[in-house]
Amino acid sequence: MKKTEFSDAVDAYLADTANPLQEFVIEDYCYTCRHNYDIEEMYNDAVEKGIGDRVFQLVAKMWDKYK
């Protein structure tokens, strides 16, 4: 997935308009980050992918979803 496609998927997920593939990619990304990375590595990866602080919104939304 290209950087811009990933960024678009983040936006769609946060807006609750993501298609199933976008949902899968974002949920898989967040699941992997939550279980395999510390928060600094996760943030650096997010900055590199061009999604910056939006990754924290993703994580918060996913944590709320799976409580």
mmCIF file of C-alpha atoms in Angstrom:
data_model
loop_
_atom_site.group_PDB
_atom_site.id
_atom_site.type_symbol
_atom_site.label_atom_id
_atom_site.label_comp_id
_atom_site.label_asym_id
_atom_site.label_seq_id
_atom_site.Cartn_x
_atom_site.Cartn_y
_atom_site.Cartn_z
ATOM 1 C CA MET A 1 0.000 0.000 0.000
ATOM 2 C CA LYS A 2 1.398 3.374 -0.982
ATOM 3 C CA LYS A 3 1.962 6.099 1.597
ATOM 4 C CA THR A 4 -0.934 8.185 0.255
ATOM 5 C CA GLU A 5 -3.251 5.169 0.191
ATOM 6 C CA PHE A 6 -2.400 4.435 3.816
ATOM 7 C CA SER A 7 -3.028 8.048 4.762
ATOM 8 C CA ASP A 8 -6.386 7.937 2.947
ATOM 9 C CA ALA A 9 -7.241 4.731 4.810
ATOM 10 C CA VAL A 10 -6.463 6.441 8.123
ATOM 11 C CA ASP A 11 -8.757 9.340 7.232
ATOM 12 C CA ALA A 12 -11.538 6.985 6.133
ATOM 13 C CA TYR A 13 -11.223 4.869 9.279
ATOM 14 C CA LEU A 14 -11.404 7.907 11.523
ATOM 15 C CA ALA A 15 -14.453 9.169 9.614
ATOM 16 C CA ASP A 16 -16.157 5.726 9.772
ATOM 17 C CA THR A 17 -16.224 5.548 5.980
ATOM 18 C CA ALA A 18 -13.477 2.959 5.432
ATOM 19 C CA ASN A 19 -14.083 0.065 3.095
ATOM 20 C CA PRO A 20 -13.326 -3.474 4.371
ATOM 21 C CA LEU A 21 -9.775 -3.472 3.004
ATOM 22 C CA GLN A 22 -8.982 -0.121 4.600
ATOM 23 C CA GLU A 23 -10.454 -1.326 7.898
ATOM 24 C CA PHE A 24 -8.345 -4.471 7.763
ATOM 25 C CA VAL A 25 -5.129 -2.591 6.992
ATOM 26 C CA ILE A 26 -5.663 -0.007 9.729
ATOM 27 C CA GLU A 27 -6.792 -2.503 12.366
ATOM 28 C CA ASP A 28 -3.881 -4.785 11.530
ATOM 29 C CA TYR A 29 -1.463 -1.851 11.736
ATOM 30 C CA CYS A 30 -2.816 -0.747 15.098
ATOM 31 C CA TYR A 31 -2.941 -4.299 16.464
ATOM 32 C CA THR A 32 0.679 -4.854 15.458
ATOM 33 C CA CYS A 33 1.760 -1.550 16.937
ATOM 34 C CA ARG A 34 -0.134 -2.121 20.150
ATOM 35 C CA HIS A 35 1.410 -5.535 20.730
ATOM 36 C CA ASN A 36 4.879 -5.277 19.226
ATOM 37 C CA TYR A 37 6.097 -1.693 19.501
ATOM 38 C CA ASP A 38 6.653 0.812 22.202
ATOM 39 C CA ILE A 39 4.857 4.113 21.729
ATOM 40 C CA GLU A 40 7.951 5.982 20.501
ATOM 41 C CA GLU A 41 8.600 3.440 17.735
ATOM 42 C CA MET A 42 4.933 3.547 16.807
ATOM 43 C CA TYR A 43 4.946 7.338 16.590
ATOM 44 C CA ASN A 44 8.145 7.394 14.508
ATOM 45 C CA ASP A 45 6.629 4.847 12.138
ATOM 46 C CA ALA A 46 3.470 6.947 11.904
ATOM 47 C CA VAL A 47 5.460 10.076 11.097
ATOM 48 C CA GLU A 48 7.356 8.168 8.406
ATOM 49 C CA LYS A 49 4.064 6.986 6.902
ATOM 50 C CA GLY A 50 2.797 10.558 6.836
ATOM 51 C CA ILE A 51 -0.031 10.091 9.315
ATOM 52 C CA GLY A 52 1.603 11.870 12.252
ATOM 53 C CA ASP A 53 -0.622 12.453 15.261
ATOM 54 C CA ARG A 54 -3.612 10.770 13.634
ATOM 55 C CA VAL A 55 -2.159 7.424 14.732
ATOM 56 C CA PHE A 56 -3.050 8.306 18.316
ATOM 57 C CA GLN A 57 -6.639 8.917 17.247
ATOM 58 C CA LEU A 58 -6.643 5.491 15.612
ATOM 59 C CA VAL A 59 -5.355 3.771 18.716
ATOM 60 C CA ALA A 60 -7.834 5.574 20.953
ATOM 61 C CA LYS A 61 -10.712 4.675 18.629
ATOM 62 C CA MET A 62 -9.657 1.027 18.496
ATOM 63 C CA TRP A 63 -9.253 0.790 22.268
ATOM 64 C CA ASP A 64 -12.757 2.214 22.689
ATOM 65 C CA LYS A 65 -14.083 -0.243 20.115
ATOM 66 C CA TYR A 66 -12.634 -3.300 21.866
ATOM 67 C CA LYS A 67 -13.308 -2.444 25.509
#
